[in-house]
Coordinates of C-alpha atoms in Angstrom, one line a residue:
Chain A
M1 CA -4.5 -13.7 19.6
T2 CA -0.9 -15.5 18.6
K3 CA 2.0 -13.8 18.6
T4 CA 3.0 -11.6 15.9
L5 CA 6.7 -10.3 14.4
I6 CA 7.7 -7.4 13.2
F7 CA 10.7 -6.0 11.4
G8 CA 11.6 -4.1 8.6
H9 CA 14.3 -5.2 5.3
K10 CA 17.3 -7.5 5.6
N11 CA 20.8 -5.4 5.6
P12 CA 19.0 -3.4 8.6
D13 CA 19.8 -0.7 9.1
T14 CA 19.2 2.3 12.0
D15 CA 15.6 3.1 11.0
T16 CA 14.4 -0.7 10.1
I17 CA 15.2 -1.7 13.4
C18 CA 14.5 1.4 15.7
S19 CA 11.6 0.5 13.6
A20 CA 10.6 -2.5 14.6
I21 CA 11.4 -2.0 18.4
A22 CA 8.8 1.7 18.4
Y23 CA 6.5 -0.2 16.6
A24 CA 6.8 -2.9 18.4
A25 CA 6.5 -0.9 21.6
L26 CA 3.3 1.1 20.7
K27 CA 1.4 -2.3 19.6
K28 CA 2.4 -3.8 23.5
E29 CA 1.5 -0.3 25.4
L30 CA -2.3 -1.7 22.7
G31 CA -2.6 -4.5 23.8
D32 CA -1.3 -6.8 21.3
E33 CA 0.9 -9.8 21.6
V34 CA 3.9 -8.8 19.3
E35 CA 8.0 -9.3 19.1
P36 CA 10.8 -6.8 16.6
V37 CA 12.6 -9.0 15.0
R38 CA 15.5 -8.8 12.3
L39 CA 16.8 -10.2 9.1
G40 CA 20.4 -9.7 9.6
E41 CA 23.2 -8.0 11.2
I42 CA 22.8 -4.5 13.6
N43 CA 25.6 -2.2 11.8
G44 CA 28.3 0.6 13.8
E45 CA 25.4 3.2 14.1
T46 CA 22.4 1.4 14.6
N47 CA 24.7 0.0 17.4
Y48 CA 25.6 2.7 18.9
A49 CA 21.9 3.6 18.8
L50 CA 21.1 1.1 20.9
N51 CA 24.3 1.7 23.2
Q52 CA 23.0 5.2 23.6
F53 CA 19.7 4.4 24.8
N54 CA 20.1 1.5 26.4
V55 CA 17.6 -0.9 24.2
P56 CA 18.9 -4.6 23.8
S57 CA 19.1 -5.8 19.5
P58 CA 16.2 -7.3 18.6
R59 CA 16.4 -11.3 18.0
F60 CA 18.2 -12.4 14.6
V61 CA 15.5 -14.3 13.1
Q62 CA 16.8 -16.7 9.8
S63 CA 12.3 -17.1 9.1
V64 CA 9.2 -16.2 10.2
S65 CA 7.1 -19.2 9.0
N66 CA 8.4 -21.7 11.1
E67 CA 7.0 -19.5 14.6
V68 CA 4.3 -17.3 13.7
S69 CA 1.0 -16.9 11.1
E70 CA 1.5 -13.1 10.9
V71 CA 3.6 -10.3 10.9
I72 CA 3.9 -6.8 10.1
L73 CA 6.7 -5.1 7.9
V74 CA 8.2 -1.5 8.8
D75 CA 10.3 0.2 6.2
H76 CA 10.2 -2.0 3.9
N77 CA 7.2 -3.9 1.6
E78 CA 8.9 -5.8 -1.6
R79 CA 9.2 -9.3 -0.7
Q80 CA 13.1 -9.9 -1.9
Q81 CA 13.6 -7.1 0.7
S82 CA 12.2 -8.9 3.4
A83 CA 12.3 -12.2 4.9
D84 CA 12.6 -15.3 2.6
D85 CA 9.2 -16.9 3.7
I86 CA 7.3 -13.9 4.0
D87 CA 4.8 -15.9 1.4
N88 CA 4.5 -18.7 4.1
V89 CA 2.7 -15.9 6.2
K90 CA 0.2 -12.9 6.3
V91 CA 1.2 -9.8 5.7
K92 CA -1.3 -7.6 8.6
E93 CA -0.2 -4.5 8.4
V94 CA 3.0 -2.3 7.1
I95 CA 3.8 0.8 7.7
D96 CA 6.7 2.0 5.4
H97 CA 8.1 5.2 3.1
H98 CA 8.8 3.5 0.3
R99 CA 7.6 2.9 -3.5
I100 CA 5.6 0.4 -3.6
S101 CA 6.4 -2.7 -5.6
N102 CA 6.2 -6.6 -6.2
F103 CA 4.2 -6.2 -3.0
E104 CA 0.6 -8.6 -3.1
T105 CA -1.5 -9.9 -0.5
S106 CA -5.0 -11.7 -1.2
D107 CA -6.6 -9.7 2.0
P108 CA -7.0 -6.3 2.9
L109 CA -4.7 -4.5 5.2
Y110 CA -3.9 -2.1 7.5
Y111 CA -0.9 -0.1 5.0
R112 CA -0.1 3.4 5.9
A113 CA 2.5 5.0 3.4
E114 CA 3.7 8.8 3.5
P115 CA 6.2 10.2 1.3
V116 CA 8.3 11.3 4.4
G117 CA 11.9 11.1 4.6
C118 CA 11.7 7.8 7.8
T119 CA 9.8 5.0 8.3
A120 CA 10.3 6.3 12.6
T121 CA 8.7 10.2 11.7
I122 CA 4.6 7.9 10.6
L123 CA 5.4 5.8 13.9
N124 CA 5.0 9.4 15.4
K125 CA 1.9 10.2 14.0
L126 CA 0.5 6.1 15.1
Y127 CA 1.6 7.3 18.9
K128 CA -0.4 10.7 18.9
E129 CA -3.3 9.1 16.8
Q130 CA -3.3 5.5 19.4
G131 CA -2.9 8.9 22.3
V132 CA -0.3 7.0 23.7
T133 CA 3.4 8.3 25.5
I134 CA 6.3 7.5 23.8
Q135 CA 9.0 6.3 26.5
K136 CA 12.4 8.2 26.6
D137 CA 14.5 5.2 25.5
I138 CA 12.3 4.8 21.9
A139 CA 12.0 8.6 21.1
G140 CA 15.4 8.1 21.2
L141 CA 16.0 5.2 18.5
M142 CA 13.1 7.0 16.7
L143 CA 15.4 10.2 16.7
S144 CA 18.3 8.1 15.3
A145 CA 16.2 6.7 13.0
I146 CA 15.2 9.4 11.1
I147 CA 19.2 11.6 11.5
S148 CA 20.2 8.3 9.8
D149 CA 17.7 8.3 6.9
S150 CA 17.9 11.6 6.7
L151 CA 22.0 11.8 6.6
L152 CA 21.0 15.0 9.7
F153 CA 18.3 16.4 7.8
K154 CA 20.5 17.1 4.6
S155 CA 19.4 14.8 2.2
P156 CA 16.6 15.6 -0.2
T157 CA 14.0 12.7 1.1
C158 CA 14.1 14.7 4.3
T159 CA 10.5 16.9 4.7
E160 CA 9.2 19.3 7.1
E161 CA 7.8 17.0 8.9
D162 CA 10.8 14.8 9.8
I163 CA 12.1 17.5 11.4
T164 CA 9.5 18.5 13.6
A165 CA 9.3 14.7 14.6
A166 CA 13.2 14.4 15.3
H167 CA 12.3 17.6 17.5
E168 CA 9.8 16.5 19.1
L169 CA 11.9 13.2 19.9
A170 CA 15.1 15.0 20.5
R171 CA 12.8 16.7 23.5
I172 CA 11.4 13.8 25.2
A173 CA 15.3 11.9 24.0
E174 CA 17.1 14.8 25.7
V175 CA 19.0 14.7 23.4
D176 CA 20.4 17.6 21.3
P177 CA 20.4 16.4 17.8
Q178 CA 23.1 18.0 16.3
S179 CA 25.9 16.4 18.1
Y180 CA 24.2 13.5 19.3
G181 CA 23.6 12.6 15.7
L182 CA 27.2 13.7 13.8
E183 CA 28.8 11.0 16.4
M184 CA 26.2 8.5 15.1
L185 CA 26.3 9.4 11.9
K186 CA 30.6 9.1 12.5
A187 CA 30.4 5.4 14.5
G188 CA 28.2 4.1 10.8
T189 CA 31.5 5.5 8.9
D190 CA 34.4 3.8 10.9
L191 CA 34.7 0.7 7.1
S192 CA 38.4 -0.3 7.8
S193 CA 37.6 -3.7 9.7
K194 CA 35.4 -4.8 7.2
T195 CA 35.8 -6.8 4.4
E196 CA 34.9 -5.6 0.9
D197 CA 32.1 -8.7 0.4
E198 CA 31.0 -7.0 4.0
L199 CA 31.0 -3.1 2.4
I200 CA 28.8 -4.2 -0.7
S201 CA 26.1 -6.4 1.2
L202 CA 26.2 -4.1 3.9
D203 CA 23.8 -1.7 3.5
A204 CA 22.2 -3.4 0.2
K205 CA 18.8 -3.1 -1.6
E206 CA 17.6 -5.6 -4.6
F207 CA 15.2 -4.1 -6.6
T208 CA 13.4 -5.5 -10.0
M209 CA 13.6 -2.4 -12.3
G210 CA 11.3 -3.6 -15.8
A211 CA 13.0 -6.8 -16.6
K212 CA 15.5 -6.0 -15.0
K213 CA 17.7 -7.5 -11.2
V214 CA 19.7 -4.7 -9.8
V215 CA 21.4 -3.9 -6.4
V216 CA 22.4 -0.7 -5.1
A217 CA 24.3 -1.0 -1.9
Q218 CA 25.5 1.9 -0.8
V219 CA 28.5 2.9 2.3
N220 CA 28.4 6.4 4.0
T221 CA 31.7 7.6 4.8
V222 CA 33.7 10.8 6.1
D223 CA 36.8 10.1 3.5
T224 CA 35.7 8.4 -0.1
E225 CA 39.2 7.8 -0.5
E226 CA 40.2 5.2 2.3
V227 CA 37.3 4.0 0.3
L228 CA 38.6 3.4 -2.9
I229 CA 42.2 2.9 -2.6
R230 CA 40.4 -0.8 -1.7
K231 CA 38.8 -0.1 -5.4
E232 CA 40.0 -3.0 -6.8
Q233 CA 39.6 -5.5 -4.5
L234 CA 34.8 -4.3 -5.0
E235 CA 35.0 -4.9 -8.3
S236 CA 36.0 -8.1 -7.9
A237 CA 34.0 -8.8 -5.2
I238 CA 30.6 -7.0 -6.8
K239 CA 31.3 -9.2 -10.1
N240 CA 31.3 -12.0 -8.1
T241 CA 27.8 -10.8 -6.2
V242 CA 26.8 -10.7 -10.1
D243 CA 27.6 -14.3 -11.1
E244 CA 25.4 -15.6 -8.1
K245 CA 22.6 -13.8 -7.8
S246 CA 22.9 -13.6 -12.0
L247 CA 22.3 -10.0 -11.6
D248 CA 22.4 -7.2 -14.9
L249 CA 23.9 -4.5 -13.2
F250 CA 25.3 -3.5 -9.3
V251 CA 25.9 0.1 -8.3
F252 CA 27.8 0.1 -5.6
V253 CA 27.4 4.1 -4.0
I254 CA 30.0 5.9 -1.4
T255 CA 28.4 8.2 0.1
D256 CA 30.0 11.8 2.3
I257 CA 28.0 12.7 4.6
L258 CA 30.4 15.8 4.7
T259 CA 30.3 16.5 2.1
S260 CA 27.1 15.7 0.6
D261 CA 27.9 13.8 -2.8
S262 CA 28.4 10.2 -3.3
T263 CA 30.7 8.5 -5.9
I264 CA 29.6 5.2 -7.5
L265 CA 30.9 2.1 -8.7
S266 CA 28.4 1.1 -11.8
L267 CA 28.8 -3.0 -13.5
G268 CA 27.2 -5.7 -14.4
D269 CA 26.0 -5.9 -18.7
D270 CA 23.8 -3.1 -17.9
A271 CA 26.8 -0.7 -15.7
K272 CA 26.5 1.8 -18.4
A273 CA 23.0 2.5 -17.3
A274 CA 23.8 4.7 -14.8
E275 CA 25.3 7.1 -17.5
T276 CA 21.8 7.6 -19.4
A277 CA 20.8 7.7 -15.1
F278 CA 23.0 10.9 -13.4
G279 CA 24.2 11.8 -17.0
V280 CA 27.7 11.1 -15.8
K281 CA 30.6 9.6 -17.9
L282 CA 32.1 6.5 -16.3
T283 CA 35.6 6.5 -15.8
N284 CA 37.4 3.2 -14.6
N285 CA 33.4 2.1 -13.5
T286 CA 33.2 5.4 -11.5
A287 CA 31.5 8.8 -11.7
V288 CA 31.0 11.5 -8.8
L289 CA 26.9 12.1 -8.6
K290 CA 27.6 16.3 -6.8
G291 CA 24.7 16.5 -4.2
V292 CA 23.4 13.4 -4.7
V293 CA 23.1 11.6 -0.9
S294 CA 19.4 9.3 -1.8
R295 CA 19.0 5.9 -2.5
K296 CA 15.1 6.3 -2.9
K297 CA 15.2 9.7 -4.2
Q298 CA 17.5 10.4 -6.2
I299 CA 19.2 6.7 -7.5
V300 CA 16.0 4.5 -7.1
P301 CA 13.7 6.0 -10.0
Q302 CA 16.8 7.2 -11.9
L303 CA 17.8 3.7 -13.0
T304 CA 14.7 2.9 -12.8
E305 CA 13.8 4.5 -16.1
A306 CA 17.1 3.8 -17.7
L307 CA 16.5 0.7 -17.6
Q308 CA 12.7 0.7 -18.9
G309 CA 13.0 2.8 -21.4
Chain B
M1 CA 1.0 22.9 -8.1
T2 CA -1.7 21.1 -11.0
K3 CA -5.5 20.0 -10.3
T4 CA -5.3 16.5 -9.3
L5 CA -8.2 13.8 -10.0
I6 CA -10.2 11.8 -7.8
F7 CA -11.6 8.9 -8.9
G8 CA -12.9 4.9 -7.4
H9 CA -12.9 2.0 -10.1
K10 CA -15.0 1.1 -12.7
N11 CA -18.2 0.2 -12.7
P12 CA -18.2 2.4 -9.6
D13 CA -20.7 1.8 -6.4
T14 CA -21.8 4.5 -3.5
D15 CA -18.7 3.8 -1.9
T16 CA -16.2 4.8 -5.0
I17 CA -17.7 7.8 -5.8
C18 CA -18.9 9.5 -2.4
S19 CA -15.3 8.6 -1.3
A20 CA -14.0 10.0 -4.6
I21 CA -16.8 13.3 -3.5
A22 CA -16.1 13.5 -0.4
Y23 CA -12.4 13.5 -0.2
A24 CA -12.5 16.0 -2.9
A25 CA -13.8 17.6 -0.5
L26 CA -11.5 17.3 2.1
K27 CA -8.4 18.4 -0.1
K28 CA -9.9 21.3 -1.3
E29 CA -10.7 22.5 2.7
L30 CA -6.9 22.3 2.8
G31 CA -6.0 24.1 -0.6
D32 CA -5.5 21.4 -3.2
E33 CA -6.3 22.0 -6.7
V34 CA -9.1 18.3 -7.0
E35 CA -12.0 17.4 -9.3
P36 CA -13.6 14.1 -8.3
V37 CA -14.3 12.5 -11.4
R38 CA -15.4 8.8 -12.0
L39 CA -15.0 5.7 -14.8
G40 CA -18.7 4.5 -15.3
E41 CA -22.1 5.0 -15.1
I42 CA -24.1 6.1 -11.8
N43 CA -26.3 3.1 -10.0
G44 CA -29.5 3.6 -9.1
E45 CA -28.3 2.9 -5.7
T46 CA -26.1 5.6 -5.8
N47 CA -27.9 7.8 -7.6
Y48 CA -30.1 8.1 -5.0
A49 CA -27.8 8.8 -2.3
L50 CA -26.6 11.8 -4.4
N51 CA -30.1 13.3 -4.7
Q52 CA -30.9 13.6 -1.7
F53 CA -28.1 15.1 -0.2
N54 CA -28.8 17.2 -3.2
V55 CA -24.8 16.8 -4.4
P56 CA -23.7 16.6 -8.7
S57 CA -22.8 13.3 -10.5
P58 CA -18.8 13.8 -10.4
R59 CA -17.8 14.4 -14.0
F60 CA -17.3 11.2 -16.4
V61 CA -13.7 10.6 -18.0
Q62 CA -13.0 8.2 -20.8
S63 CA -9.1 9.2 -20.0
V64 CA -7.0 11.0 -17.3
S65 CA -3.3 11.2 -18.7
N66 CA -4.7 14.0 -21.0
E67 CA -5.9 16.1 -18.7
V68 CA -3.7 15.6 -15.8
S69 CA 0.1 14.0 -14.8
E70 CA -1.2 13.2 -11.1
V71 CA -4.3 11.1 -9.5
I72 CA -5.6 10.5 -6.8
L73 CA -7.4 6.7 -6.4
V74 CA -9.7 6.1 -3.4
D75 CA -11.9 2.8 -3.2
H76 CA -8.9 0.8 -5.9
N77 CA -6.2 0.2 -6.6
E78 CA -5.5 -2.8 -8.8
R79 CA -4.4 -1.3 -12.2
Q80 CA -7.7 -3.1 -14.2
Q81 CA -10.1 -1.5 -12.2
S82 CA -9.0 1.7 -12.4
A83 CA -8.1 4.1 -15.3
D84 CA -7.3 2.7 -18.6
D85 CA -4.6 5.2 -19.2
I86 CA -3.4 4.8 -15.1
D87 CA 0.6 3.7 -16.4
N88 CA 0.6 7.0 -17.7
V89 CA 0.4 8.9 -15.0
K90 CA 1.6 9.6 -11.2
V91 CA -0.9 8.2 -8.5
K92 CA -0.2 10.5 -5.7
E93 CA -2.0 8.8 -3.3
V94 CA -4.3 5.4 -2.6
I95 CA -6.7 5.5 -0.1
D96 CA -8.8 1.9 0.3
H97 CA -10.0 -1.0 1.7
H98 CA -8.7 -3.9 -0.2
R99 CA -6.7 -6.5 -0.6
I100 CA -3.1 -4.6 -2.6
S101 CA -2.6 -5.9 -5.9
N102 CA -1.1 -5.8 -9.3
F103 CA -0.4 -1.8 -7.6
E104 CA 3.5 -0.3 -8.1
T105 CA 5.0 2.5 -8.4
S106 CA 8.7 4.4 -9.0
D107 CA 7.9 6.8 -6.1
P108 CA 7.2 6.8 -2.6
L109 CA 3.8 7.4 -2.6
Y110 CA 1.4 8.3 0.7
Y111 CA -1.4 5.1 0.9
R112 CA -3.2 5.0 3.4
A113 CA -5.6 1.4 3.5
E114 CA -7.3 0.1 6.6
P115 CA -9.1 -3.2 6.9
V116 CA -12.4 -1.5 8.0
G117 CA -15.8 -1.9 5.9
C118 CA -15.9 0.8 3.8
T119 CA -13.1 3.9 2.4
A120 CA -16.1 6.6 3.8
T121 CA -14.9 5.7 7.0
I122 CA -11.2 6.0 6.2
L123 CA -11.5 9.5 5.0
N124 CA -13.8 10.1 8.8
K125 CA -10.8 9.4 10.0
L126 CA -8.6 11.6 7.5
Y127 CA -11.5 14.7 8.0
K128 CA -10.7 14.0 12.0
E129 CA -6.6 14.3 11.6
Q130 CA -6.7 17.2 9.7
G131 CA -9.3 18.8 11.4
V132 CA -11.4 19.6 9.1
T133 CA -15.5 19.7 9.8
I134 CA -17.0 17.3 7.7
Q135 CA -20.3 19.8 5.8
K136 CA -23.6 17.9 5.7
D137 CA -24.7 16.8 2.3
I138 CA -20.5 15.1 2.6
A139 CA -22.0 13.5 5.7
G140 CA -24.8 11.8 4.2
L141 CA -22.2 10.3 1.3
M142 CA -19.9 9.4 3.5
L143 CA -23.2 7.2 5.4
S144 CA -24.7 6.4 1.8
A145 CA -21.2 4.8 0.9
I146 CA -20.8 2.9 4.3
I147 CA -24.2 1.7 4.0
S148 CA -24.1 0.4 1.3
D149 CA -20.4 -2.0 1.3
S150 CA -21.6 -3.1 4.6
L151 CA -25.6 -3.9 3.3
L152 CA -27.0 -2.0 6.4
F153 CA -24.2 -3.3 9.0
K154 CA -25.1 -6.9 8.1
S155 CA -21.8 -8.0 6.0
P156 CA -19.0 -9.7 7.3
T157 CA -17.1 -6.9 6.4
C158 CA -18.5 -4.2 8.5
T159 CA -16.2 -3.6 12.0
E160 CA -16.9 -1.3 14.6
E161 CA -14.9 1.0 12.9
D162 CA -17.4 1.4 10.3
I163 CA -20.6 1.3 12.6
T164 CA -19.5 4.6 15.0
A165 CA -18.3 6.5 11.5
A166 CA -22.1 5.5 10.2
H167 CA -23.7 6.8 13.3
E168 CA -21.2 9.6 13.9
L169 CA -21.7 10.8 10.0
A170 CA -25.6 10.1 10.4
R171 CA -25.5 12.8 13.4
I172 CA -24.2 15.2 10.9
A173 CA -26.3 14.5 8.3
E174 CA -29.6 14.0 10.3
V175 CA -30.9 11.2 8.9
D176 CA -31.8 7.5 10.4
P177 CA -29.6 5.3 9.3
Q178 CA -31.8 2.5 9.6
S179 CA -34.7 3.8 7.3
Y180 CA -32.4 5.9 4.9
G181 CA -30.9 2.9 4.4
L182 CA -33.3 0.8 3.9
E183 CA -34.5 2.6 1.1
M184 CA -31.7 3.6 -0.3
L185 CA -30.7 0.2 -0.8
K186 CA -33.5 -1.0 -2.5
A187 CA -32.9 1.7 -4.7
G188 CA -30.2 0.0 -6.2
T189 CA -32.5 -3.6 -6.0
D190 CA -34.3 -2.5 -8.8
L191 CA -33.3 -4.9 -12.3
S192 CA -35.6 -5.2 -14.5
S193 CA -35.3 -1.8 -16.2
K194 CA -31.7 -3.5 -16.8
T195 CA -30.9 -6.0 -20.1
E196 CA -28.6 -9.0 -18.8
D197 CA -25.2 -7.1 -19.7
E198 CA -25.6 -4.6 -17.9
L199 CA -27.0 -6.6 -15.6
I200 CA -23.5 -8.3 -15.9
S201 CA -21.0 -5.9 -15.5
L202 CA -23.3 -3.0 -13.0
D203 CA -20.9 -3.6 -10.6
A204 CA -18.1 -6.6 -12.2
K205 CA -14.8 -6.6 -10.9
E206 CA -11.7 -8.1 -12.6
F207 CA -9.1 -9.9 -10.7
T208 CA -6.0 -11.5 -11.3
M209 CA -5.5 -15.3 -9.6
G210 CA -3.0 -16.6 -10.1
A211 CA -2.7 -17.0 -13.6
K212 CA -6.1 -16.8 -14.5
K213 CA -8.2 -14.4 -15.1
V214 CA -11.1 -13.9 -13.5
V215 CA -14.8 -11.5 -13.3
V216 CA -17.1 -11.4 -10.4
A217 CA -19.4 -9.7 -10.6
Q218 CA -22.6 -8.4 -7.9
V219 CA -25.8 -7.8 -8.2
N220 CA -28.1 -6.5 -5.0
T221 CA -32.0 -7.8 -4.4
V222 CA -34.6 -8.3 -2.5
D223 CA -36.4 -11.3 -5.0
T224 CA -33.3 -14.2 -6.0
E225 CA -36.2 -15.3 -8.4
E226 CA -36.9 -12.2 -10.4
V227 CA -33.1 -12.6 -11.4
L228 CA -32.8 -15.9 -11.9
I229 CA -35.9 -15.8 -14.2
R230 CA -33.5 -14.7 -16.8
K231 CA -30.6 -17.8 -16.4
E232 CA -30.5 -18.1 -19.6
Q233 CA -29.9 -15.2 -21.0
L234 CA -27.7 -14.2 -18.5
E235 CA -26.0 -17.0 -19.3
S236 CA -25.7 -16.4 -22.8
A237 CA -24.3 -12.5 -21.6
I238 CA -21.7 -14.1 -19.6
K239 CA -20.2 -16.6 -22.3
N240 CA -19.6 -14.0 -24.7
T241 CA -17.6 -11.4 -22.3
V242 CA -15.6 -14.7 -21.1
D243 CA -14.8 -14.8 -24.4
E244 CA -14.2 -11.4 -25.2
K245 CA -11.8 -10.8 -22.6
S246 CA -10.3 -14.7 -23.0
L247 CA -11.7 -15.4 -19.0
D248 CA -10.2 -17.8 -17.4
L249 CA -13.5 -17.9 -14.8
F250 CA -17.4 -15.6 -14.6
V251 CA -18.9 -15.7 -11.0
F252 CA -22.1 -13.8 -11.1
V253 CA -23.5 -13.4 -7.7
I254 CA -26.7 -12.9 -6.6
T255 CA -27.1 -11.1 -3.2
D256 CA -30.7 -10.9 -1.3
I257 CA -30.0 -8.1 0.7
L258 CA -33.3 -9.0 3.3
T259 CA -31.7 -13.2 3.9
S260 CA -28.2 -12.0 3.5
D261 CA -27.8 -15.6 1.0
S262 CA -26.2 -15.6 -2.3
T263 CA -26.7 -17.3 -5.3
I264 CA -24.1 -17.4 -8.0
L265 CA -23.8 -18.1 -11.1
S266 CA -20.1 -19.6 -12.8
L267 CA -19.0 -20.0 -16.2
G268 CA -15.4 -20.5 -17.5
D269 CA -12.8 -23.3 -18.1
D270 CA -12.6 -22.8 -14.5
A271 CA -16.1 -23.5 -13.5
K272 CA -15.1 -26.0 -11.1
A273 CA -13.2 -24.1 -8.8
A274 CA -16.0 -22.2 -7.7
E275 CA -17.4 -25.5 -5.9
T276 CA -13.4 -25.9 -4.4
A277 CA -13.6 -22.8 -2.9
F278 CA -17.0 -22.4 -1.6
G279 CA -17.2 -26.0 -0.8
V280 CA -20.5 -26.8 -2.7
K281 CA -22.1 -28.1 -6.0
L282 CA -22.7 -26.6 -8.7
T283 CA -25.9 -27.4 -9.9
N284 CA -26.7 -25.6 -14.1
N285 CA -23.4 -23.8 -13.6
T286 CA -25.9 -22.2 -10.4
A287 CA -25.2 -22.8 -6.0
V288 CA -26.7 -20.4 -3.5
L289 CA -24.2 -19.7 -0.5
K290 CA -25.5 -19.6 2.6
G291 CA -25.0 -16.5 4.5
V292 CA -22.3 -14.9 1.8
V293 CA -23.0 -11.0 1.1
S294 CA -19.2 -10.1 0.6
R295 CA -17.4 -10.6 -2.6
K296 CA -13.9 -8.7 -0.7
K297 CA -14.4 -11.2 2.6
Q298 CA -16.4 -14.2 1.4
I299 CA -15.5 -14.4 -2.5
V300 CA -12.1 -13.8 -3.9
P301 CA -10.1 -14.6 -0.8
Q302 CA -11.4 -18.4 -1.6
L303 CA -11.5 -17.6 -5.4
T304 CA -7.6 -16.7 -5.1
E305 CA -6.6 -20.0 -2.9
A306 CA -8.8 -22.4 -5.3
L307 CA -7.8 -20.8 -8.7
Q308 CA -3.7 -20.8 -6.9
G309 CA -4.0 -24.7 -5.0

């Protein structure tokens, strides 16, 4: 059996990195030859988690088909979020918690998606189904993934299953989820050292919505004003990206992890779609979305509907 | 909570019908309001299984969005194989063992696909994961589904998991898989009463392969000659379908369940794709494919590649 690479989406977040590592650990226990890899830079929050549990960062790869013929995807399925050469390899498995879109195979595969808040919550089940014990460091990373995706259980994407899994994992990892979680989230909000180009690409995901090409990028912060002070430069960076990638819409979402509100910057020919989608009025391209923290549940479906309507 | 309909593909086979019934039974045990339904006529083989275990046939429906807003798909995911108005309802779950194609959602969902020979094998796992005991009649139907999809364990799609599941289910159903299985398969091969139009649509599935529209229809028999004697009329029926549906290719597969070989009839502008796909020469539109019994594993991927190349 030849090696299989396991990876999450581009612009990796904590769930994508930690789930790749955790699923690779499970597969290794089952005797498979696998390696977790990553398609982009590790962010500050993920870095905090990896350091905390003393796990090395997965290897960065630019392409996958030069190394392997089979891959396993975690935390994504949409082709444009995956490796550039994803069409040249066989996708053997997918473990995910997102909508299914722009994904197609010619052969049957193992596809496990559940409408839970985090890929790691599904992995926690897979470990149990396979009867494999989760190691302490891996449990810590899986807990970190759940805290990240659920914004410490505050996101509407967070389910009972996520909370139960997080507490099981916290016991194995021997940390307190609340205090560890807040520290980890804060580690991800240090945006001062980032350029505007970095801010808008750090956690950017591209979507096909109807006939439109859309990017939704998100940053977490404990101080929205600190980000908005750079509004002019952010807009110019976003406009460049819209031109370069021929986007119809770019929505930049600044999420306050303490208040659980978001401020958006909406640019592109279809910028007004944000008004329809969220029932708000854009002022100087921005609007506040009260209680909105989840791109997946509170932003993407609404924008998709607005752009298809 | 409102009712959810559970159904398999058009031109239902034994796995599609029995898995809809079996998954509905599990969901009901878990307290959900569900009803198994079917999108087409019950075939002779499935009818034999339903009679044997005394289970009524699911209700036939022409459309689903007039009744419900949410559905669960079993044994298929491709839109063209599903209810005509599938785009007007929300697909809440999919339990399947086929490739993923022409399938898209705007929200996260529960998607459980495994590369096993039969949907019922996955359902057997789900019953265990939920800690629900399988009733005797339901076990009989699930066993029937595995026997049907695996041609009594002879198809290359059949995995160890299918065989293990079948034997577990046979014990609950209190039947001998071999003798019951052969009788059931034979009940599905009585083709004499069928018109040519019925023969080519009985188990027909439509696929999008590259830019091409393809139908692959399959019948099981214990006497290939008995089918081929009607070759001329079959060809004329197929040509009509090709015209009506603007197909690029129609492959009719006659599978001998005793020898495990198939004879194909390939028609349409892309008829020659069958020669590339299977490394054979068509003579009067036909060719024998030795050892080929599985549409999913031995026909569809090969045709897809030939048509994309």
